[in-house]
Coordinates of C-alpha atoms and ligand atoms in Angstrom, one line a residue:
X192 CA 96.1 110.4 89.4
X193 CA 94.7 110.8 86.0
X194 CA 96.0 113.0 83.5
X195 CA 94.4 115.0 80.7
X196 CA 95.8 116.4 77.5
X197 CA 93.9 117.8 74.6
X198 CA 94.8 119.9 71.5
X199 CA 93.1 122.1 69.1
X200 CA 94.9 124.2 66.4
X201 CA 96.9 124.1 63.3
X202 CA 99.5 121.5 64.2
X203 CA 99.3 117.7 64.6
X204 CA 97.2 116.7 67.4
X205 CA 98.5 113.4 68.2
X206 CA 102.0 114.4 68.6
X207 CA 101.2 117.1 71.2
X208 CA 98.8 114.8 73.1
X209 CA 101.2 111.9 73.4
X210 CA 104.1 114.2 74.3
X211 CA 102.0 115.8 76.9
X212 CA 100.7 112.4 78.5
X213 CA 104.4 111.3 78.5
X214 CA 105.2 114.3 80.8
X215 CA 102.3 113.3 83.0
X216 CA 103.4 109.8 83.6
X217 CA 104.8 110.8 86.8
X218 CA 101.4 111.1 88.1
X219 CA 100.8 107.5 88.0
X220 CA 98.4 105.6 85.7
X221 CA 97.0 102.2 84.8
X222 CA 95.9 102.8 81.3
X223 CA 96.0 105.4 78.3
X224 CA 94.0 106.8 75.4
X225 CA 93.4 109.2 72.7
X226 CA 91.0 110.3 70.2
X227 CA 91.7 112.4 67.3
X228 CA 89.3 114.1 64.9
X229 CA 90.4 114.3 61.3
X230 CA 89.6 117.0 58.7
X231 CA 86.4 114.9 57.6
X232 CA 85.1 114.7 61.1
X233 CA 85.9 111.1 61.5
X234 CA 86.7 110.3 65.1
X235 CA 89.2 107.8 65.9
X236 CA 89.9 106.4 69.6
X237 CA 92.6 104.2 70.6
X238 CA 92.9 103.0 74.2
X239 CA 95.2 100.4 75.9
X240 CA 95.6 99.3 79.5
X241 CA 99.2 99.6 80.9
X242 CA 102.1 101.9 80.0
X243 CA 101.8 104.7 77.4
X244 CA 104.4 102.6 75.2
X245 CA 101.6 99.9 74.6
X246 CA 99.6 102.8 73.3
X247 CA 102.1 104.3 71.3
X248 CA 102.9 100.9 69.6
X249 CA 99.0 100.6 68.8
X250 CA 99.2 104.1 67.3
X251 CA 102.2 103.6 64.9
X252 CA 100.3 101.9 62.1
X253 CA 97.3 104.2 62.4
X254 CA 98.9 107.5 61.5
X255 CA 96.1 109.5 63.0
X256 CA 96.1 112.8 61.1
X257 CA 94.1 115.5 62.7
X258 CA 94.5 118.9 64.2
X259 CA 91.9 118.2 67.2
X260 CA 92.1 115.6 69.9
X261 CA 92.0 114.6 73.5
X262 CA 94.2 111.9 75.5
X263 CA 94.2 110.7 79.0
X264 CA 96.1 108.7 81.5
X265 CA 93.6 107.1 83.8
X266 CA 94.1 105.8 87.5
X267 CA 91.0 103.5 88.1
X268 CA 88.3 104.9 90.2
X269 CA 85.2 103.5 88.7
X270 CA 85.6 100.1 87.1
X271 CA 88.9 98.0 86.9
X272 CA 91.9 99.1 84.8
X273 CA 91.3 97.7 81.3
X274 CA 90.9 98.9 77.7
X275 CA 87.1 99.4 77.9
X276 CA 87.4 101.6 81.1
X277 CA 90.2 103.7 79.8
X278 CA 89.6 107.0 78.5
X279 CA 88.4 108.7 76.0
X280 CA 85.0 107.2 76.7
X281 CA 82.8 107.4 73.6
X282 CA 79.1 108.2 73.2
X283 CA 77.0 105.2 72.1
X284 CA 76.6 106.5 68.6
X285 CA 80.5 107.2 68.4
X286 CA 79.9 110.9 67.9
X287 CA 81.3 112.4 71.3
X288 CA 84.6 111.5 72.9
X289 CA 85.2 112.4 76.5
X290 CA 88.2 112.4 78.9
X291 CA 87.6 113.3 82.5
X292 CA 89.4 113.5 85.8
X293 CA 87.5 113.5 89.0
X294 CA 84.3 111.7 89.9
X295 CA 80.7 112.2 88.7
X296 CA 78.9 111.6 92.0
X297 CA 75.4 111.3 90.4
X298 CA 76.3 109.0 87.7
X299 CA 74.2 106.2 89.0
X300 CA 71.1 108.3 88.5
X301 CA 72.2 109.7 85.2
X302 CA 73.0 106.5 84.0
X303 CA 69.6 105.0 85.0
X304 CA 67.7 107.8 83.3
X305 CA 69.9 107.1 80.1
X306 CA 69.2 103.4 80.3
X307 CA 65.5 104.1 80.6
X308 CA 65.7 106.0 77.2
X309 CA 67.4 103.0 75.7
X310 CA 71.1 103.8 75.8
X311 CA 73.7 101.0 76.4
X312 CA 77.0 101.3 78.0
X313 CA 80.1 99.6 77.2
X314 CA 82.2 100.4 80.3
X315 CA 81.8 100.8 84.0
X316 CA 82.9 104.3 84.4
X317 CA 81.2 107.3 85.4
X318 CA 82.7 109.2 82.4
X319 CA 80.7 107.3 79.9
X320 CA 77.6 108.9 81.1
X321 CA 79.0 112.2 80.2
X322 CA 79.7 111.0 76.6
X323 CA 76.0 109.8 76.3
X324 CA 74.6 112.9 78.0
X325 CA 76.4 115.0 75.2
X326 CA 74.6 112.6 72.6
X327 CA 71.5 113.0 74.3
X328 CA 71.4 116.7 74.6
X329 CA 73.0 117.5 71.5
X330 CA 71.4 120.8 70.1
X331 CA 73.5 121.3 67.1
X332 CA 75.6 123.6 68.9
X333 CA 78.7 122.4 71.0
X334 CA 78.7 125.0 73.6
X335 CA 75.0 125.2 74.1
X336 CA 75.2 121.4 74.6
X337 CA 78.0 121.6 77.1
X338 CA 76.1 124.0 79.2
X339 CA 73.1 121.7 79.3
X340 CA 75.2 118.8 80.3
X341 CA 77.1 120.8 82.9
X342 CA 73.7 121.4 84.7
X343 CA 73.2 117.8 85.2
X344 CA 76.5 117.0 86.6
X345 CA 77.4 116.7 90.4
X346 CA 80.8 116.1 91.7
X347 CA 84.3 116.9 90.6
X348 CA 85.2 117.0 86.8
X349 CA 87.7 118.4 84.4
X350 CA 86.4 117.2 81.1
X351 CA 87.7 117.3 77.6
X352 CA 85.5 116.9 74.9
X353 CA 85.5 116.5 71.1
X354 CA 82.7 115.5 68.5
X355 CA 82.5 114.5 65.0
X356 CA 79.5 116.8 64.9
X357 CA 81.8 119.7 65.5
X358 CA 85.1 119.2 63.7
X359 CA 87.7 121.8 64.5
X360 CA 86.2 122.5 67.9
X361 CA 87.5 121.3 71.6
X362 CA 85.8 121.9 74.8
X363 CA 87.1 122.0 78.2
X364 CA 84.8 122.0 81.4
X365 CA 86.2 122.4 84.9
X366 CA 84.4 121.9 88.4
X367 CA 86.6 121.0 91.4
X368 CA 89.4 119.2 89.4
X369 CA 92.2 121.4 87.8
X370 CA 92.3 122.3 84.1
X371 CA 94.5 124.8 82.3
X372 CA 95.1 126.0 78.7
X373 CA 98.5 126.6 77.0
X374 CA 98.1 129.1 74.3
X375 CA 99.8 130.4 71.1
X376 CA 98.8 131.8 67.6
X377 CA 98.7 128.3 66.4
X378 CA 96.3 127.1 68.8
X379 CA 95.6 125.8 72.4
X380 CA 96.6 122.9 74.4
X381 CA 94.4 121.8 77.0
X382 CA 95.8 119.9 80.3
X383 CA 95.1 118.9 83.8
X384 CA 98.7 120.0 84.7
X385 CA 101.0 122.7 83.8
X386 CA 104.0 120.5 83.1
X387 CA 102.2 118.8 80.1
X388 CA 102.0 122.1 78.4
X389 CA 105.4 123.8 79.3
X390 CA 107.1 122.5 76.3
X391 CA 104.3 123.9 73.9
X392 CA 104.0 127.3 75.5
X393 CA 104.7 129.3 79.0
X394 CA 101.4 131.2 78.3
X395 CA 98.5 129.7 80.3
X396 CA 94.9 130.5 81.3
X397 CA 93.5 128.7 84.2
X398 CA 89.9 127.6 84.4
X399 CA 88.0 128.3 87.4
X400 CA 85.2 126.2 89.0
X401 CA 82.1 126.4 86.7
X402 CA 84.0 127.5 83.6
X403 CA 83.8 126.3 79.9
X404 CA 86.8 126.7 77.5
X405 CA 85.5 126.8 73.9
X406 CA 88.5 126.3 71.4
X407 CA 88.0 126.5 67.7
X408 CA 90.8 126.0 65.4
X409 CA 93.5 128.6 66.6
X410 CA 91.0 130.5 68.7
X411 CA 89.4 130.2 72.1
X412 CA 86.6 131.9 74.3
X413 CA 85.4 131.2 77.7
X414 CA 81.9 130.8 79.1
X415 CA 80.3 130.2 82.5
X416 CA 78.2 127.0 83.1
X417 CA 75.2 129.5 82.4
X418 CA 76.5 129.9 78.8
X419 CA 77.7 133.7 79.3
X420 CA 80.9 134.5 77.9
X421 CA 83.7 135.6 80.3
X422 CA 87.1 137.5 79.9
X423 CA 90.0 135.4 81.2
X424 CA 93.6 136.6 81.9
X425 CA 96.6 135.0 80.6
X426 CA 99.5 134.1 82.8
X427 CA 103.4 133.7 81.9
X428 CA 104.8 130.8 84.0
X429 CA 108.7 130.8 84.4
X430 CA 109.1 127.0 85.1
X431 CA 111.1 125.3 82.4
X432 CA 111.2 121.6 81.3
X433 CA 114.7 121.5 82.7
X434 CA 113.3 122.3 86.4
X435 CA 111.0 119.5 86.0
X436 CA 113.5 117.0 84.8
X437 CA 115.9 114.8 86.7
X438 CA 118.8 117.1 86.2
X439 CA 121.4 114.5 86.3
X440 CA 120.0 112.4 89.3
X441 CA 119.1 108.7 89.0
X442 CA 115.5 109.8 90.5
X443 CA 113.5 112.8 91.0
X444 CA 113.4 112.0 94.8
X445 CA 117.1 112.2 94.9
X446 CA 117.2 115.4 93.0
X447 CA 114.5 116.9 95.1
X448 CA 116.3 115.8 98.3
X449 CA 119.3 117.6 97.2
X450 CA 117.5 120.8 96.3
X451 CA 116.4 121.3 99.7
X452 CA 119.1 123.6 100.8
X453 CA 118.5 125.9 97.9
X454 CA 114.6 126.0 98.1
X455 CA 114.8 126.6 101.9
X456 CA 116.8 129.6 101.3
X457 CA 114.6 130.8 98.5
X458 CA 111.6 130.3 100.6
X459 CA 113.4 132.3 103.5
X460 CA 114.4 135.1 101.0
X461 CA 110.8 135.4 99.8
X462 CA 109.5 135.9 103.4
X463 CA 112.2 137.7 105.2
X464 CA 113.2 141.3 104.6
X465 CA 115.9 143.2 106.6
X466 CA 116.1 140.5 109.1
X467 CA 112.4 140.3 109.9
X468 CA 109.6 138.2 108.5
X469 CA 107.4 140.2 106.1
X470 CA 104.6 138.6 104.6
X471 CA 102.9 141.5 102.8
X472 CA 99.3 141.3 101.9
X473 CA 99.3 137.3 101.9
X474 CA 98.8 137.4 105.7
X475 CA 96.2 138.6 108.2
X476 CA 96.3 142.1 110.0
X477 CA 96.7 142.5 113.5
X478 CA 92.9 143.2 113.9
X479 CA 92.0 140.1 111.9
X480 CA 94.5 138.0 114.1
X481 CA 93.0 139.4 117.2
X482 CA 89.6 138.2 116.0
X483 CA 90.5 134.6 115.9
X484 CA 90.0 132.5 119.0
X485 CA 91.0 129.2 117.6
X486 CA 93.7 128.0 115.2
X487 CA 93.1 124.7 113.4
X488 CA 95.5 123.0 111.2
X489 CA 94.6 120.5 108.6
X490 CA 96.2 118.6 105.5
X491 CA 97.0 115.0 104.3
X492 CA 100.2 112.8 104.5
X493 CA 103.6 114.5 104.6
X494 CA 101.8 117.8 104.6
X495 CA 99.9 116.9 107.8
X496 CA 103.1 116.1 109.5
X497 CA 104.4 119.5 108.7
X498 CA 101.3 121.0 109.9
X499 CA 101.6 119.1 113.3
X500 CA 105.2 120.5 113.7
X501 CA 104.1 124.0 112.6
X502 CA 101.3 123.7 115.2
X503 CA 103.8 123.3 118.1
X504 CA 105.5 126.4 117.0
X505 CA 102.4 128.4 116.9
X506 CA 101.7 127.4 120.3
X507 CA 105.3 128.5 121.6
X508 CA 104.9 131.9 119.8
X509 CA 101.2 132.7 120.3
X510 CA 100.6 131.0 123.9
X511 CA 97.3 129.8 122.4
X512 CA 96.2 126.0 122.3
X513 CA 96.1 125.0 118.8
X514 CA 94.3 122.0 117.1
X515 CA 95.3 119.8 114.2
X516 CA 93.2 117.3 112.3
X517 CA 93.6 115.1 109.2
X518 CA 91.7 116.7 106.4
X519 CA 89.4 113.6 105.5
X520 CA 88.3 113.6 109.1
X521 CA 88.1 117.2 109.7
X522 CA 85.5 117.5 106.7
X523 CA 83.0 115.5 108.6
X524 CA 83.8 116.6 112.1
X525 CA 84.1 120.5 112.9
X526 CA 81.8 121.2 115.7
X527 CA 84.0 124.1 116.9
X528 CA 84.7 125.6 113.7
X529 CA 83.1 129.1 113.3
X530 CA 83.7 132.7 112.3
X531 CA 86.4 133.1 115.1
X532 CA 88.4 130.3 113.5
X533 CA 91.5 130.4 111.4
X534 CA 92.1 127.2 109.4
X535 CA 95.6 126.5 108.2
X536 CA 95.6 124.4 105.2
X537 CA 98.9 122.7 104.1
X538 CA 99.0 121.1 100.6
X539 CA 102.1 120.8 98.2
X540 CA 99.7 120.2 95.2
X541 CA 96.9 122.5 96.3
X542 CA 94.6 120.0 94.7
X543 CA 94.2 117.3 97.3
X544 CA 90.4 116.3 97.3
X545 CA 90.2 115.8 101.0
X546 CA 92.0 118.9 102.1
X547 CA 90.0 121.0 99.5
X548 CA 86.8 119.5 101.0
X549 CA 87.7 120.2 104.6
X550 CA 88.6 123.7 103.7
X551 CA 85.4 124.5 101.9
X552 CA 83.6 122.9 104.8
X553 CA 85.3 125.1 107.3
X554 CA 84.9 128.1 104.8
X555 CA 81.1 127.7 104.9
X556 CA 81.2 128.0 108.7
X557 CA 82.7 131.2 108.5
X558 CA 86.3 130.4 109.2
X559 CA 89.1 132.2 107.4
X560 CA 91.6 130.0 105.3
X561 CA 95.3 130.6 105.3
X562 CA 96.7 128.2 102.5
X563 CA 100.2 126.8 102.4
X564 CA 100.8 125.5 99.1
X565 CA 103.4 124.9 96.3
X566 CA 101.4 125.4 93.3
X567 CA 100.4 128.8 92.1
X568 CA 97.2 129.1 91.0
X569 CA 96.1 125.8 92.4
X570 CA 92.5 125.3 93.6
X571 CA 93.4 125.5 97.1
X572 CA 95.4 128.7 96.6
X573 CA 92.6 130.2 94.6
X574 CA 89.9 129.5 97.3
X575 CA 92.0 130.7 100.5
X576 CA 91.7 134.1 102.0
X577 CA 95.5 134.2 102.2
X578 CA 98.1 132.0 100.5
X579 CA 101.8 131.4 101.5
X580 CA 103.7 129.8 98.7
X581 CA 106.4 127.1 99.5
X582 CA 108.7 128.1 96.7
X583 CA 109.9 124.7 96.3
X584 CA 109.7 124.3 92.6
X585 CA 107.8 121.4 91.0
X586 CA 108.0 118.2 93.0
X587 CA 107.6 115.3 90.7
X588 CA 108.4 112.3 92.9
X589 CA 105.4 110.8 94.5
X590 CA 107.4 110.8 98.0
X591 CA 107.2 114.4 99.2
X592 CA 110.7 115.7 100.5
X593 CA 111.3 119.4 99.7
X594 CA 107.8 120.3 99.9
X595 CA 107.9 119.1 103.7
X596 CA 110.9 121.2 104.5
X597 CA 109.7 124.4 102.8
X598 CA 106.2 123.8 104.3
X599 CA 107.9 123.8 107.6
X600 CA 109.6 127.2 106.9
X601 CA 106.2 128.7 105.8
X602 CA 104.8 127.5 109.1
X603 CA 107.7 129.0 111.1
X604 CA 107.4 132.4 109.4
X605 CA 103.8 132.7 109.5
X606 CA 103.9 131.9 113.3
X607 CA 106.6 134.7 113.8
X608 CA 104.6 137.2 111.5
X609 CA 101.5 136.6 113.8
X610 CA 103.7 136.8 116.9
X611 CA 105.3 140.1 115.6
X612 CA 101.9 141.7 114.7
X613 CA 100.2 140.8 118.2
X614 CA 103.1 142.2 120.0
X615 CA 104.0 138.7 121.6
X616 CA 107.8 138.9 120.2
X617 CA 110.3 141.4 121.0
X618 CA 112.5 142.3 118.0
X619 CA 115.8 140.6 119.5
X620 CA 113.7 137.4 119.9
X621 CA 112.3 137.7 116.3
X622 CA 115.6 138.2 114.8
X623 CA 117.2 135.3 116.8
X624 CA 114.6 133.0 115.3
X625 CA 115.3 134.4 111.8
X626 CA 119.1 133.8 112.2
X627 CA 118.3 130.3 113.5
X628 CA 116.1 129.8 110.3
X629 CA 118.7 131.1 108.0
X630 CA 121.3 128.9 109.6
X631 CA 119.4 125.9 108.7
X632 CA 120.4 126.4 105.2
X633 CA 124.1 125.8 105.8
X634 CA 123.2 122.9 108.1
X635 CA 120.9 121.2 105.5
X636 CA 123.7 121.8 103.0
X637 CA 126.2 119.8 105.1
X638 CA 123.9 116.9 105.6
X639 CA 123.2 116.7 101.9
X640 CA 126.8 116.3 101.4
X641 CA 127.2 113.6 104.0
X642 CA 125.2 111.1 102.1
X643 CA 127.4 108.1 102.4
X644 CA 126.1 105.9 105.4
X645 CA 122.7 105.3 104.1
X646 CA 123.3 102.6 101.5
X647 CA 124.8 100.6 104.2
X648 CA 122.0 101.4 106.8
X649 CA 119.5 100.4 103.9
X650 CA 121.4 97.1 103.8
X651 CA 120.7 96.5 107.5
X652 CA 116.7 97.2 107.3
X653 CA 115.9 96.3 103.7
X654 CA 114.8 92.8 104.7
X655 CA 112.7 93.7 107.8
X656 CA 109.1 92.9 107.8
X657 CA 108.4 96.0 109.9
X658 CA 110.3 98.9 111.4
X659 CA 109.5 101.1 114.4
X660 CA 110.0 104.9 114.3
X661 CA 110.2 106.3 117.8
X662 CA 110.7 109.8 119.1
X663 CA 109.5 112.0 122.0
X664 CA 107.9 115.4 121.8
X665 CA 108.4 117.1 118.4
X666 CA 110.8 114.0 117.5
X667 CA 107.7 111.9 117.4
X668 CA 106.3 114.1 114.7
X669 CA 109.6 113.8 112.7
X670 CA 109.5 110.0 113.1
X671 CA 106.0 109.8 111.8
X672 CA 107.0 111.5 108.6
X673 CA 110.1 109.0 108.6
X674 CA 107.8 106.0 109.0
X675 CA 105.5 107.4 106.1
X676 CA 108.6 107.9 103.8
X677 CA 109.8 104.2 104.3
X678 CA 106.5 102.8 104.0
X679 CA 105.4 104.5 100.7
X680 CA 108.5 103.6 98.6
X681 CA 110.0 100.4 100.3
X682 CA 106.7 98.8 101.0
X683 CA 108.1 97.7 104.5
X684 CA 105.6 98.3 107.2
X685 CA 106.7 101.1 109.6
X686 CA 104.8 102.2 112.5
X687 CA 105.5 105.2 114.6
X688 CA 104.4 106.3 118.0
X689 CA 105.9 108.2 121.1
X690 CA 108.8 106.4 122.7
X691 CA 107.1 106.4 126.1
X692 CA 104.1 104.5 124.6
X693 CA 106.3 101.3 123.7
X694 CA 105.8 99.7 127.0
X695 CA 102.0 99.9 126.8
X696 CA 101.7 97.1 124.2
X697 CA 103.8 97.4 121.1
X698 CA 107.0 96.2 122.8
X699 CA 105.8 92.8 122.6
X700 CA 106.5 92.8 118.9
X701 CA 110.2 93.3 119.7
X702 CA 112.4 90.5 118.9
X703 CA 115.9 89.9 117.5
X704 CA 117.0 92.3 114.7
X705 CA 113.6 94.2 114.5
X706 CA 114.8 97.8 113.4
X707 CA 113.8 100.6 115.8
X708 CA 114.8 104.3 114.5
X709 CA 114.9 106.8 117.2
X710 CA 114.8 110.5 116.5
X711 CA 116.5 112.4 119.5
X712 CA 116.9 116.2 118.8
X713 CA 115.3 117.5 122.0
X714 CA 118.0 118.0 124.8
X715 CA 115.5 118.1 127.6
X716 CA 114.2 114.5 126.6
X717 CA 117.6 112.9 126.1
X718 CA 117.7 111.0 129.1
X719 CA 114.4 109.3 128.6
X720 CA 115.4 108.6 125.0
X721 CA 118.4 106.8 126.1
X722 CA 116.2 104.6 128.5
X723 CA 113.9 103.7 125.4
X724 CA 117.0 102.8 123.4
X725 CA 118.3 100.3 126.2
X726 CA 114.7 99.1 126.6
X727 CA 114.6 97.8 123.0
X728 CA 118.0 96.6 122.8
X729 CA 117.5 94.5 125.7
X730 CA 114.9 92.8 123.4
X731 CA 117.4 92.2 120.6
X732 CA 116.2 95.0 118.3
X733 CA 118.6 96.8 116.0
X734 CA 118.9 100.6 116.9
X735 CA 119.5 103.4 114.5
X736 CA 119.3 106.8 116.1
X737 CA 119.2 110.1 114.6
X738 CA 120.4 112.4 117.1
X739 CA 122.0 116.0 117.6
X740 CA 125.6 116.4 117.4
X741 CA 127.1 116.5 121.1
X742 CA 124.6 113.8 122.2
X743 CA 127.4 111.4 122.8
X744 CA 125.4 109.0 125.0
X745 CA 123.5 108.0 122.3
X746 CA 126.5 106.8 120.4
X747 CA 127.2 104.4 123.3
X748 CA 124.0 102.8 123.3
X749 CA 122.9 102.6 119.6
X750 CA 123.9 100.1 116.8
X751 CA 124.2 102.9 114.5
X752 CA 123.9 106.8 114.8
X753 CA 123.4 109.5 112.2
X754 CA 124.2 112.9 113.7
X755 CA 122.5 116.1 112.6
X756 CA 123.9 119.8 113.4
X757 CA 122.4 121.5 116.5
X758 CA 119.7 123.9 116.2
X759 CA 116.7 125.5 117.8
X760 CA 114.5 122.6 118.9
X761 CA 111.6 123.8 117.2
X762 CA 113.5 123.7 113.8
X763 CA 115.1 120.3 114.4
X764 CA 112.7 118.6 112.2
X765 CA 113.8 120.2 109.1
X766 CA 117.2 118.4 109.9
X767 CA 115.9 115.3 111.2
X768 CA 114.0 114.5 108.1
X769 CA 116.7 114.4 105.8
X770 CA 118.5 111.1 107.1
X771 CA 115.1 109.6 107.2
X772 CA 114.5 110.6 103.5
X773 CA 117.9 109.3 102.5
X774 CA 117.1 105.9 104.1
X775 CA 113.8 105.6 102.6
X776 CA 115.3 106.3 99.2
X777 CA 118.3 103.8 99.5
X778 CA 116.0 101.0 101.1
X779 CA 113.6 101.4 98.0
X780 CA 116.6 101.3 95.7
X781 CA 118.1 98.5 97.5
X782 CA 114.7 96.4 97.1
X783 CA 114.4 97.3 93.4
X784 CA 111.2 99.5 93.7
X785 CA 110.1 102.2 91.4
X786 CA 111.3 105.0 93.8
X787 CA 109.5 107.8 92.0
X788 CA 106.3 106.1 91.2
X789 CA 105.6 103.7 94.0
X790 CA 102.9 101.4 93.6
X791 CA 99.2 102.1 94.2
X792 CA 100.3 106.0 94.7
X793 CA 99.8 109.1 92.9
X794 CA 101.4 112.4 93.3
X795 CA 98.2 114.3 93.4
X796 CA 95.2 112.6 95.2
X797 CA 92.2 114.8 93.9
X798 CA 89.4 112.6 94.7
X799 CA 88.2 112.4 98.2
Ligands
LIG1256 O1 99.6 117.6 97.5 P1 99.3 117.5 99.1 O2 100.6 118.1 100.0 O3 98.0 117.9 99.5 O4 99.3 115.9 99.1 C1 99.2 115.3 100.5 C2 99.5 114.0 100.4 O5 98.8 113.2 99.7 C3 101.2 113.7 100.3 O6 101.8 114.5 101.3 C4 101.5 112.4 100.4 O7 101.4 111.8 102.0 C5 102.9 112.1 99.9 N1 103.1 111.1 98.9 C6 104.0 111.6 100.8 O8 105.2 111.5 100.6

């Protein structure tokens, strides 16, 4: 997704901007650009399609000297990836330069009005409209002009703007798309993501929706879209760059897979006190819980797969039918959501556009929101009634791994918290669940040390055109996550469905050598799963089973088996996902793919 970095202060703008953009490369992009203002107010803009290296090469001969600038890495939404569509976008007279994340939904209307006034446009982007609006509305006061422009914009936008009319000044505007400032006594760095400013400073100020940051030399002040000054608090972040680097692993994904025992323990330690779940004021009271007659879960992608598993445990503990819906669907279909609904929203980034939109819609209908997210201060965290953090640390690889397992930990502990408050769990049962959760740490650790079989297994499936992922009950939910993982980084089509559904049509696709991966952790469904394995083997399929230790019959019927330690059946997805993550990783590697930055994908999908 697009990345923004801006600088205003006493130091060299270009250096800070390029360094910040390099850090944001993991988000995925197709072009990059920079604008710098020199002391005399001359605005120079350089943009290139392709990797940042190409932009850097173009900059070497230019020696941009200036203390104010903006930069961007773009992931195309309006207009194909090209030099002209890359950001910054410059106004017709060349005096305003704009970088933008998000989508200006009414840009066609705005563009028509500007065209009618005689403006011409060089790009296909919605962002160029913003640059021309600044030119059109320019009052001689940068902030006042921004207030006028902001009133016209609809949609989602994080904007960084500089102008030759206002040397020494930088503006940041935020609505529905994240924007943070890193501050020190030398100046301000503006960015769409915290990692881009971590090397500069650990002191940050997050903009809220409808806020403007006005930076002048080494000072800054804040205003609403109405132009009223507001006071903002500074936060100190404790992430460091090492935490966000690969730490000796070949890829972020591998590093993040290996962090899982540690982060699961951290998440548990943060949520469990004296052997019992204790979520403090970031959970609902008994009275509030009693007022809910429905619990919905929503999310996208991997986070949705975690939500579906969590739902099963909620139903078990609360004895209440719960509902889950993909966020991009829930936004447009919520007939039963009302003020007696609790909506549990799961999002690693806390910025996913679809999830945010579904949540806002439900909130408007009176639902209460409990967010599970990994990013402190993210949009979802800020807008929810209660927030449970995953404590997974920064997740850089596009393929989500440690976020999934820590999302599960959040969901399990929330269900236990609710059950405890509603008097549905006796102390003994509660403590037994807590013990099972803590036991996962050692079991995950064990699985992480047994990495070896996956290279060989990847060799067996890497040339497949498609792979089936099957399971029954909660194992089907684990299989869905395994299928998504292999699809997104190996580019092999993978389909997942409940094993019992195979004979109702899809079995026609089975032929010699087609890989079928079974997840089998539920003892009560073992016999049925064994029959399914035999069924596919009889059609010549290659079978790989991920099964619980002690399920020896699985070994007899499968071509290959990976065993996971025994655990409480509801918690088995935490273990069953690990072999599937490793398998996806090794397959992607064997195919020579870019593991951490798969094609067409971005870490954070902030547009709907
Ligand atoms: O940041 P979120 O958890 O809201 O992201 C949701 C999905 O985009 C994300 O889980 C995606 O499916 C992952 N790339 C999967 O690995």
